[in-house]
Short mmCIF file of C-alpha atoms in Angstrom, two decimals:
data_model
loop_
_atom_site.label_atom_id
_atom_site.label_comp_id
_atom_site.label_asym_id
_atom_site.label_seq_id
_atom_site.Cartn_x
_atom_site.Cartn_y
_atom_site.Cartn_z
CA MET A 1 99.34 -106.77 -25.01
CA ARG A 2 102.42 -104.58 -25.37
CA ALA A 3 101.21 -101.06 -24.70
CA GLY A 4 100.92 -98.85 -27.70
CA THR A 5 101.36 -101.54 -30.33
CA GLY A 6 97.97 -103.03 -31.15
CA GLU A 7 94.73 -104.24 -29.62
CA ALA A 8 93.88 -103.24 -26.07
CA ASP A 9 92.44 -106.16 -24.07
CA GLY A 10 88.98 -105.87 -22.54
CA ARG A 11 90.16 -105.17 -19.01
CA THR A 12 92.46 -102.39 -20.18
CA ALA A 13 89.80 -100.81 -22.38
CA VAL A 14 87.11 -100.86 -19.70
CA SER A 15 89.43 -99.60 -16.96
CA TYR A 16 90.56 -96.77 -19.20
CA ALA A 17 87.03 -95.84 -20.25
CA LEU A 18 85.41 -95.86 -16.80
CA VAL A 19 87.33 -92.77 -15.70
CA ASN A 20 85.13 -90.79 -18.06
CA MET A 21 81.98 -91.75 -16.14
CA PRO A 22 82.46 -89.43 -13.14
CA LEU A 23 84.12 -86.83 -15.36
CA GLN A 24 81.03 -86.48 -17.54
CA MET A 25 78.68 -86.63 -14.57
CA ILE A 26 80.52 -83.51 -13.40
CA GLN A 27 81.12 -81.77 -16.70
CA GLY A 28 77.67 -82.17 -18.25
CA PRO A 29 75.67 -80.39 -15.54
CA ALA A 30 78.45 -77.85 -14.99
CA SER A 31 78.35 -76.77 -18.63
CA ILE A 32 74.64 -77.04 -19.40
CA ILE A 33 72.46 -76.94 -16.29
CA LEU A 34 74.33 -75.20 -13.47
CA PRO A 35 74.57 -71.76 -15.16
CA SER A 36 70.79 -71.83 -15.63
CA LEU A 37 70.27 -72.87 -11.99
CA TYR A 38 72.44 -69.99 -10.78
CA VAL A 39 70.17 -67.66 -12.77
CA GLN A 40 67.00 -69.29 -11.46
CA TYR A 41 67.88 -70.02 -7.81
CA ALA A 42 70.67 -67.53 -7.00
CA GLY A 43 68.99 -64.64 -8.80
CA LEU A 44 71.98 -63.88 -11.03
CA ASP A 45 71.49 -61.97 -14.29
CA MET A 46 71.40 -64.04 -17.50
CA VAL A 47 73.59 -61.67 -19.53
CA VAL A 48 76.18 -61.41 -16.73
CA ILE A 49 76.25 -65.21 -16.36
CA GLY A 50 76.68 -65.47 -20.12
CA ILE A 51 79.68 -63.14 -20.00
CA LEU A 52 81.18 -64.89 -16.97
CA MET A 53 80.74 -68.32 -18.55
CA THR A 54 82.45 -67.12 -21.71
CA LEU A 55 85.41 -65.76 -19.75
CA LEU A 56 85.66 -68.82 -17.50
CA ARG A 57 85.56 -71.26 -20.38
CA LEU A 58 88.08 -69.26 -22.35
CA GLY A 59 90.33 -69.22 -19.28
CA ASP A 60 89.83 -72.96 -18.93
CA ALA A 61 90.72 -73.40 -22.57
CA VAL A 62 93.97 -71.47 -22.07
CA MET A 63 94.93 -73.96 -19.35
CA ASP A 64 94.62 -76.91 -21.72
CA PRO A 65 97.83 -76.35 -23.73
CA ALA A 66 99.77 -75.73 -20.52
CA ILE A 67 98.59 -78.99 -18.96
CA GLY A 68 99.14 -80.90 -22.20
CA TYR A 69 102.68 -79.55 -22.46
CA LEU A 70 103.47 -80.34 -18.81
CA SER A 71 101.89 -83.77 -19.09
CA ASP A 72 104.10 -84.66 -22.05
CA ARG A 73 107.19 -83.52 -20.14
CA THR A 74 106.42 -85.30 -16.86
CA ARG A 75 109.09 -87.93 -16.12
CA LEU A 76 107.98 -89.70 -12.93
CA ARG A 77 108.24 -93.46 -12.44
CA PHE A 78 104.55 -93.53 -11.57
CA GLY A 79 103.82 -92.45 -15.15
CA ARG A 80 103.20 -89.14 -16.87
CA ARG A 81 99.48 -89.72 -17.59
CA ARG A 82 98.79 -91.49 -14.28
CA THR A 83 100.32 -88.64 -12.28
CA TRP A 84 98.10 -85.97 -13.75
CA VAL A 85 94.94 -88.07 -13.65
CA ALA A 86 95.50 -88.77 -9.94
CA LEU A 87 96.21 -85.13 -9.04
CA GLY A 88 93.26 -83.81 -11.02
CA ALA A 89 90.86 -86.33 -9.49
CA ALA A 90 91.94 -85.33 -5.98
CA LEU A 91 91.31 -81.64 -6.75
CA CYS A 92 87.89 -82.47 -8.23
CA VAL A 93 86.53 -83.44 -4.80
CA PRO A 94 86.44 -79.98 -3.14
CA ALA A 95 85.62 -78.29 -6.44
CA VAL A 96 82.51 -80.40 -7.02
CA LEU A 97 81.33 -79.91 -3.45
CA LEU A 98 81.44 -76.14 -3.93
CA VAL A 99 80.08 -75.52 -7.42
CA PHE A 100 77.14 -77.95 -7.26
CA ARG A 101 75.38 -75.82 -4.60
CA PRO A 102 73.59 -72.88 -6.24
CA GLY A 103 71.43 -70.86 -3.89
CA PRO A 104 70.59 -67.39 -2.55
CA ALA A 105 73.96 -67.06 -0.79
CA THR A 106 76.01 -67.95 -3.90
CA GLY A 107 76.70 -64.70 -5.71
CA TYR A 108 78.90 -63.82 -8.65
CA VAL A 109 82.21 -64.18 -6.72
CA TYR A 110 81.26 -67.61 -5.36
CA PHE A 111 80.12 -68.79 -8.79
CA THR A 112 83.29 -67.55 -10.52
CA ALA A 113 85.79 -68.90 -7.96
CA SER A 114 84.19 -72.33 -7.53
CA TYR A 115 83.62 -72.80 -11.26
CA PHE A 116 87.25 -71.91 -11.99
CA LEU A 117 88.49 -74.48 -9.46
CA LEU A 118 86.28 -77.13 -11.02
CA THR A 119 87.44 -76.43 -14.57
CA LEU A 120 91.10 -76.55 -13.46
CA ALA A 121 90.62 -79.92 -11.74
CA TRP A 122 88.60 -81.38 -14.59
CA THR A 123 91.18 -80.28 -17.17
CA MET A 124 94.01 -81.89 -15.17
CA VAL A 125 92.26 -85.22 -15.67
CA GLU A 126 90.74 -84.70 -19.11
CA ILE A 127 93.86 -83.81 -21.13
CA PRO A 128 96.16 -86.63 -19.95
CA HIS A 129 93.31 -89.12 -20.09
CA THR A 130 92.46 -88.41 -23.73
CA ALA A 131 96.15 -88.34 -24.70
CA TRP A 132 96.53 -91.72 -22.99
CA LEU A 133 94.29 -93.25 -25.67
CA SER A 134 96.80 -92.58 -28.45
CA GLU A 135 99.50 -94.41 -26.49
CA ILE A 136 97.50 -97.50 -25.55
CA SER A 137 97.15 -98.56 -29.19
CA HIS A 138 98.14 -97.42 -32.71
CA ASP A 139 95.59 -99.66 -34.43
CA TYR A 140 92.87 -97.81 -36.43
CA GLY A 141 90.01 -100.01 -35.23
CA ALA A 142 91.29 -100.40 -31.66
CA ARG A 143 91.42 -96.65 -31.22
CA ASN A 144 87.85 -96.36 -32.42
CA ARG A 145 86.80 -98.96 -29.87
CA LEU A 146 88.69 -97.28 -27.01
CA SER A 147 87.14 -93.95 -27.91
CA THR A 148 83.67 -95.48 -28.16
CA TYR A 149 83.98 -97.23 -24.80
CA ARG A 150 85.15 -93.95 -23.31
CA TYR A 151 82.14 -92.19 -24.77
CA ILE A 152 79.72 -94.87 -23.52
CA ALA A 153 81.13 -94.58 -20.00
CA GLY A 154 80.80 -90.80 -20.20
CA MET A 155 77.17 -91.01 -21.30
CA ALA A 156 76.41 -93.48 -18.52
CA GLY A 157 77.83 -90.96 -16.05
CA THR A 158 75.84 -88.16 -17.63
CA ALA A 159 72.66 -90.25 -17.37
CA LEU A 160 73.20 -90.76 -13.64
CA PHE A 161 72.65 -87.06 -13.03
CA PRO A 162 68.96 -86.86 -14.04
CA LEU A 163 68.30 -90.26 -12.44
CA ILE A 164 68.93 -88.66 -9.07
CA SER A 165 65.80 -86.54 -9.49
CA PHE A 166 63.74 -89.77 -9.45
CA LEU A 167 64.69 -90.54 -5.84
CA PRO A 168 61.47 -91.10 -3.87
CA TRP A 169 62.04 -88.44 -1.21
CA LEU A 170 62.38 -85.63 -3.78
CA PRO A 171 59.17 -83.67 -4.49
CA ASN A 172 59.27 -83.94 -8.30
CA ARG A 173 61.56 -84.71 -11.22
CA ALA A 174 62.70 -81.13 -11.75
CA VAL A 175 66.43 -80.38 -11.60
CA THR A 176 66.93 -78.37 -8.42
CA PRO A 177 69.90 -77.44 -6.19
CA GLU A 178 68.98 -80.39 -3.97
CA VAL A 179 69.48 -82.69 -6.96
CA THR A 180 72.86 -81.16 -7.81
CA GLN A 181 74.05 -81.53 -4.22
CA LEU A 182 73.22 -85.23 -4.20
CA ALA A 183 74.87 -85.59 -7.62
CA SER A 184 78.11 -84.16 -6.25
CA PHE A 185 78.36 -86.98 -3.68
CA VAL A 186 77.70 -89.66 -6.30
CA ALA A 187 80.34 -88.19 -8.63
CA ILE A 188 82.95 -88.17 -5.86
CA LEU A 189 82.16 -91.81 -5.04
CA LEU A 190 82.62 -92.80 -8.69
CA LEU A 191 85.94 -90.94 -8.86
CA GLY A 192 87.13 -92.95 -5.88
CA ILE A 193 86.34 -96.20 -7.71
CA ALA A 194 87.23 -95.54 -11.35
CA VAL A 195 90.46 -93.56 -11.03
CA PRO A 196 92.37 -96.05 -8.81
CA ALA A 197 91.30 -98.89 -11.13
CA ALA A 198 92.72 -97.08 -14.16
CA LEU A 199 95.94 -96.19 -12.34
CA TRP A 200 96.42 -99.85 -11.47
CA LEU A 201 95.31 -101.62 -14.65
CA VAL A 202 96.01 -99.32 -17.63
CA PRO A 203 99.64 -99.26 -18.86
CA ASP A 204 101.38 -95.90 -19.08
CA PRO A 205 103.91 -96.49 -21.90
CA PRO A 206 107.45 -95.27 -21.30
CA VAL A 207 108.63 -92.09 -23.00
CA ARG A 208 110.43 -92.76 -26.27
CA ALA A 209 113.71 -91.20 -27.24
CA THR A 210 111.94 -89.06 -29.82
CA ASP A 211 109.85 -87.52 -27.06
CA SER A 212 112.56 -85.70 -25.14
CA ARG A 213 112.30 -82.77 -22.78
CA SER A 214 114.32 -80.64 -25.20
CA HIS A 215 111.19 -79.86 -27.22
CA GLY A 216 110.35 -76.30 -26.27
CA ILE A 217 107.01 -74.60 -26.62
CA ARG A 218 108.01 -72.96 -29.90
CA GLN A 219 109.04 -76.27 -31.43
CA VAL A 220 105.79 -77.88 -30.32
CA ALA A 221 103.81 -74.99 -31.81
CA ARG A 222 105.72 -75.28 -35.11
CA ASP A 223 105.06 -79.03 -35.25
CA LEU A 224 101.35 -78.54 -34.66
CA TRP A 225 101.04 -75.78 -37.26
CA ALA A 226 102.93 -77.84 -39.85
CA ASN A 227 100.38 -80.65 -39.53
CA ARG A 228 97.88 -79.82 -42.29
CA PRO A 229 95.31 -82.48 -41.30
CA LEU A 230 95.32 -80.95 -37.83
CA ARG A 231 94.41 -77.54 -39.23
CA ARG A 232 91.45 -79.06 -41.09
CA PHE A 233 90.43 -80.98 -37.98
CA ILE A 234 90.46 -77.82 -35.85
CA ALA A 235 88.30 -75.97 -38.38
CA MET A 236 85.73 -78.79 -38.27
CA GLN A 237 85.76 -78.87 -34.49
CA SER A 238 85.42 -75.10 -34.16
CA LEU A 239 82.31 -74.95 -36.32
CA THR A 240 80.51 -77.77 -34.52
CA GLY A 241 81.69 -76.51 -31.13
CA VAL A 242 80.24 -73.04 -31.56
CA SER A 243 77.02 -74.58 -32.86
CA SER A 244 76.79 -76.95 -29.90
CA GLY A 245 77.57 -74.18 -27.44
CA MET A 246 74.77 -72.00 -28.75
CA VAL A 247 72.26 -74.84 -28.50
CA THR A 248 73.31 -76.26 -25.13
CA GLY A 249 73.49 -72.84 -23.54
CA LEU A 250 69.81 -72.25 -24.31
CA TYR A 251 68.07 -75.62 -24.60
CA TYR A 252 67.18 -75.81 -20.90
CA PHE A 253 65.19 -72.61 -21.50
CA TYR A 254 63.88 -74.06 -24.77
CA VAL A 255 62.46 -77.08 -22.95
CA SER A 256 61.30 -75.44 -19.72
CA ILE A 257 60.34 -71.87 -20.75
CA TYR A 258 59.35 -72.13 -24.43
CA LEU A 259 57.78 -75.60 -24.49
CA GLY A 260 56.72 -75.61 -20.83
CA LEU A 261 58.07 -79.12 -20.21
CA SER A 262 60.29 -78.51 -17.18
CA ARG A 263 58.86 -81.53 -15.33
CA ASP A 264 59.54 -83.77 -18.34
CA TYR A 265 63.10 -82.50 -18.83
CA THR A 266 64.74 -85.35 -16.93
CA SER A 267 62.65 -88.00 -18.72
CA VAL A 268 63.67 -86.61 -22.11
CA MET A 269 67.31 -86.43 -21.15
CA LEU A 270 67.33 -90.00 -19.82
CA ALA A 271 65.97 -91.18 -23.14
CA VAL A 272 68.63 -89.13 -24.92
CA TYR A 273 71.45 -90.59 -22.84
CA THR A 274 70.19 -94.13 -23.38
CA LEU A 275 70.00 -93.60 -27.12
CA SER A 276 73.48 -92.07 -27.08
CA ILE A 277 74.83 -95.32 -25.71
CA VAL A 278 72.88 -97.34 -28.27
CA GLY A 279 73.98 -94.95 -31.02
CA SER A 280 77.65 -95.22 -30.09
CA ALA A 281 77.45 -99.01 -30.37
CA LEU A 282 75.74 -98.61 -33.75
CA TRP A 283 78.39 -96.20 -35.05
CA LEU A 284 81.13 -98.55 -33.80
CA ARG A 285 79.74 -101.26 -36.09
CA ILE A 286 79.38 -98.77 -38.94
CA GLY A 287 82.98 -97.73 -38.33
CA ARG A 288 84.16 -101.16 -39.45
CA ILE A 289 83.36 -100.20 -43.03
CA VAL A 290 83.00 -96.39 -42.96
CA ASP A 291 85.99 -94.19 -42.17
CA LYS A 292 85.94 -91.91 -39.14
CA HIS A 293 85.89 -88.62 -41.04
CA ARG A 294 82.86 -89.73 -43.05
CA ILE A 295 81.08 -90.69 -39.80
CA ILE A 296 81.77 -87.20 -38.44
CA ALA A 297 80.36 -85.63 -41.62
CA LEU A 298 77.19 -87.73 -41.49
CA CYS A 299 76.69 -86.92 -37.83
CA SER A 300 77.05 -83.19 -38.52
CA LEU A 301 74.29 -83.44 -41.12
CA PHE A 302 72.04 -85.33 -38.70
CA THR A 303 72.68 -82.61 -36.12
CA ALA A 304 71.70 -79.97 -38.68
CA LEU A 305 68.45 -81.87 -39.15
CA THR A 306 67.74 -81.64 -35.43
CA ASN A 307 68.20 -77.86 -35.62
CA VAL A 308 65.35 -77.73 -38.10
CA LEU A 309 63.20 -80.07 -35.96
CA MET A 310 63.59 -77.71 -32.99
CA TYR A 311 61.85 -74.99 -35.00
CA VAL A 312 59.03 -77.31 -36.07
CA ILE A 313 58.15 -78.24 -32.47
CA THR A 314 55.69 -75.82 -30.88
CA PRO A 315 54.12 -75.72 -27.40
CA GLY A 316 51.16 -78.05 -27.10
CA PRO A 317 50.05 -81.61 -26.35
CA ASP A 318 52.34 -83.13 -29.00
CA ALA A 319 55.43 -81.23 -27.89
CA PHE A 320 56.77 -83.93 -25.57
CA LEU A 321 56.65 -86.71 -28.16
CA LEU A 322 58.18 -84.52 -30.87
CA LEU A 323 60.87 -83.35 -28.47
CA LEU A 324 61.71 -86.95 -27.65
CA VAL A 325 62.05 -87.78 -31.37
CA MET A 326 64.22 -84.70 -32.01
CA PHE A 327 66.56 -85.35 -29.10
CA SER A 328 66.79 -89.01 -30.08
CA VAL A 329 68.12 -88.06 -33.51
CA ALA A 330 70.50 -85.58 -31.89
CA ALA A 331 71.75 -88.18 -29.40
CA ILE A 332 72.54 -90.73 -32.09
CA ALA A 333 74.31 -88.09 -34.20
CA THR A 334 76.37 -86.75 -31.31
CA SER A 335 77.43 -90.20 -30.13
CA GLY A 336 79.03 -91.02 -33.46
CA ALA A 337 80.75 -87.68 -33.89
CA VAL A 338 82.32 -87.43 -30.42
CA ALA A 339 83.80 -90.94 -30.41
CA ALA A 340 85.09 -90.62 -33.97
CA GLN A 341 86.69 -87.22 -33.29
CA VAL A 342 88.88 -88.50 -30.45
CA ALA A 343 89.99 -91.54 -32.44
CA LEU A 344 90.64 -89.45 -35.55
CA LEU A 345 92.79 -87.00 -33.60
CA ALA A 346 95.01 -89.88 -32.46
CA ASP A 347 95.60 -90.62 -36.16
CA VAL A 348 96.35 -86.94 -36.79
CA ALA A 349 98.90 -87.02 -33.96
CA ASP A 350 100.57 -90.05 -35.59
CA TYR A 351 100.81 -88.09 -38.83
CA GLY A 352 102.64 -85.41 -36.85
CA VAL A 353 105.07 -87.99 -35.44
CA LEU A 354 105.85 -89.26 -38.93
CA GLN A 355 106.22 -85.75 -40.29
CA SER A 356 108.44 -84.29 -37.56
CA GLY A 357 109.92 -87.30 -35.78
CA ARG A 358 108.75 -85.88 -32.44
CA GLU A 359 106.06 -87.28 -30.14
CA HIS A 360 103.92 -85.04 -27.96
CA PRO A 361 100.33 -86.37 -28.05
CA GLY A 362 99.38 -84.46 -24.92
CA ASN A 363 99.68 -81.24 -26.88
CA TYR A 364 97.38 -82.50 -29.64
CA PHE A 365 94.66 -83.43 -27.19
CA ALA A 366 95.26 -80.24 -25.23
CA LEU A 367 94.65 -78.28 -28.41
CA PHE A 368 91.57 -80.40 -29.04
CA ALA A 369 90.23 -79.56 -25.58
CA PHE A 370 91.28 -75.91 -25.92
CA VAL A 371 89.40 -75.44 -29.17
CA GLY A 372 86.41 -77.44 -27.97
CA LYS A 373 86.06 -75.43 -24.78
CA ALA A 374 86.75 -72.12 -26.47
CA ALA A 375 84.17 -72.87 -29.15
CA LEU A 376 81.61 -73.97 -26.56
CA ALA A 377 82.36 -70.89 -24.49
CA VAL A 378 81.98 -68.57 -27.43
CA GLY A 379 78.85 -70.36 -28.62
CA SER A 380 77.20 -70.51 -25.20
CA GLY A 381 78.06 -66.91 -24.42
CA ILE A 382 76.92 -65.64 -27.80
CA GLY A 383 73.69 -67.61 -27.53
CA LEU A 384 72.83 -66.23 -24.10
CA ILE A 385 73.83 -62.71 -25.07
CA ILE A 386 71.84 -62.72 -28.32
CA ALA A 387 68.76 -64.06 -26.54
CA GLY A 388 69.15 -61.51 -23.75
CA LEU A 389 69.70 -58.58 -26.09
CA PHE A 390 66.57 -59.47 -28.04
CA GLY A 391 64.64 -59.34 -24.78
CA PHE A 392 64.21 -63.05 -24.00
CA ARG A 393 63.39 -63.52 -20.29
CA VAL A 394 63.31 -66.68 -18.16
CA GLU A 395 60.08 -65.47 -16.54
CA GLY A 396 58.23 -66.10 -19.82
CA GLY A 397 55.87 -63.82 -21.68
CA ASN A 398 58.35 -63.32 -24.53
CA GLY A 399 57.11 -61.41 -27.58
CA PRO A 400 57.89 -61.90 -31.30
CA LEU A 401 61.16 -59.94 -31.17
CA ALA A 402 62.44 -61.92 -28.18
CA MET A 403 61.57 -65.24 -29.84
CA THR A 404 63.20 -64.15 -33.12
CA GLY A 405 66.49 -63.62 -31.29
CA PHE A 406 66.04 -66.85 -29.35
CA PHE A 407 65.50 -68.92 -32.51
CA LEU A 408 68.36 -67.16 -34.29
CA ALA A 409 70.70 -68.20 -31.47
CA ILE A 410 69.48 -71.75 -30.90
CA ILE A 411 68.47 -72.84 -34.44
CA TRP A 412 69.51 -70.89 -37.52
CA ILE A 413 73.12 -70.00 -36.79
CA PRO A 414 73.90 -73.54 -35.46
CA LEU A 415 72.27 -75.03 -38.57
CA ALA A 416 74.59 -73.13 -40.93
CA LEU A 417 77.68 -74.04 -38.88
CA ASN A 418 76.86 -77.76 -38.86
CA VAL A 419 76.39 -77.91 -42.64
CA LEU A 420 79.73 -76.19 -43.24
CA SER A 421 81.49 -78.55 -40.82
CA ALA A 422 80.01 -81.57 -42.62
CA ALA A 423 81.47 -80.37 -45.92
CA LEU A 424 84.96 -80.03 -44.39
CA SER A 425 84.74 -83.43 -42.70
CA TRP A 426 83.67 -85.38 -45.77
CA PHE A 427 86.94 -84.62 -47.62
CA PHE A 428 89.32 -85.09 -44.69
CA PRO A 429 92.76 -86.28 -45.96
CA LEU A 430 93.43 -89.15 -43.48
CA ASP A 431 91.52 -92.35 -44.10
CA ARG A 432 91.92 -95.96 -42.96
CA ARG A 433 94.50 -96.82 -45.62
CA ARG A 434 96.71 -93.81 -44.99
CA GLN A 435 96.62 -94.30 -41.24
CA ALA A 436 97.79 -97.91 -41.67
CA VAL A 437 100.73 -96.68 -43.76
CA ILE A 438 101.61 -94.11 -41.09
CA ALA A 439 101.46 -96.71 -38.31
CA ARG A 440 103.75 -99.10 -40.21
CA ARG A 441 106.33 -96.40 -40.90
CA ILE A 442 106.33 -95.25 -37.28
CA GLY A 443 106.67 -98.87 -36.15
CA ARG A 444 109.67 -99.42 -38.39
CA ARG A 445 111.29 -96.23 -37.16
CA HIS A 446 110.88 -97.25 -33.53
CA ALA A 447 112.03 -100.81 -34.19
CA LEU A 448 115.18 -99.64 -35.91
CA ASP A 449 115.76 -96.79 -33.45
CA LEU A 450 116.18 -94.36 -36.32
CA THR A 451 117.13 -90.74 -35.91
CA PRO A 452 113.99 -88.60 -36.37
CA ALA A 453 113.50 -87.52 -39.96
CA PRO A 454 113.66 -83.83 -40.83
CA SER A 455 110.31 -82.04 -40.72
CA GLY A 456 108.17 -82.95 -43.71
CA ASN A 457 109.94 -86.16 -44.75
CA GLY A 458 107.20 -88.44 -43.50
CA ALA A 459 104.25 -86.69 -45.11
CA ILE A 460 101.97 -88.74 -47.27
#
């Protein structure tokens, strides 16, 4: 296969995707579980952790455009994407060793410094790796497959985390600091396997003439703003991101404190991760006949349904089974949306190339990560703050007022945001036919070595 022109062979696709396995094994617990463990085992205040997480994630989001911009401008023989993936993976090792150790001696300064180092390292890998997808292939279906494989590898890595709690020498299946410490060693081992394989086997296409270092930050910003499908895409992502942040920031407390199922948490999450992998394969088949933006819309509606199901479930003997059903629906919905979003953004970036004549995919995926992290940060912080201000406490014994605020943050606001996002997604302007037209026009331009068209000439 000639890189960037069509189908990616199986070895290339798998080698590319596997990098996401250790990344998600690190990122999932860091975003969802670790803040709760620092509250529970380090004795840190929930509201303060909520504020710190908001600031840290917003700071992390600010780094995304910078890394995307630098990644696009890197001109080393080793490759611009390979260079950043290798550097970020190396920095991940000490960062993971530090942040995955909550305990009595880890105060606010330790939490803030170690978490910042981890987010910096993770971003140095994440942005170039996602941008790499758009350069491996320009085919509509191939991109969907690459994105789906990447998602499956990520979910497999995420599933490895709760599996650690099943080790025979651990006292129970609860997620504890001992579990996170063991997880850090497994994640580092996987980084040492997956990253070298990708650096060796995945092509890093050469920089085209249209992607020169003369493109300053202002020009890049103008190109991104001029891309109308991108503006719609960002609105969709922002709504679902805030919704997801509010839910994920509180659902550990929902399962362990409200439903009293802390010992069953890992079992539920393993089922969820398994169904996410199954769901991604299902959505990949559906994607052969249904366009990506429609898949995203359907998944947003399924996610809204899970918001309602969370309210229906109440503490009691049937809670575990109902929770398993609810999270299963959520897992299938999320698997389709995440994979389709990454593939759709690659199409949006191609629209930008046709419109402006300039290529800088790293900036598109940096913006994607920036908005995603900012939305999650805002959502997670708002969720924790609302619950805390209404008097919700991790010790339990929460009254009607505390539970009203808790449900407002974890159910009703996310429900409204998901429905609105589904409406925007359903009428997205780039479909399979238009993307094929864009790819052909870009191919002809590259084949003929044409001078880039003035801004706007390539719009469909």
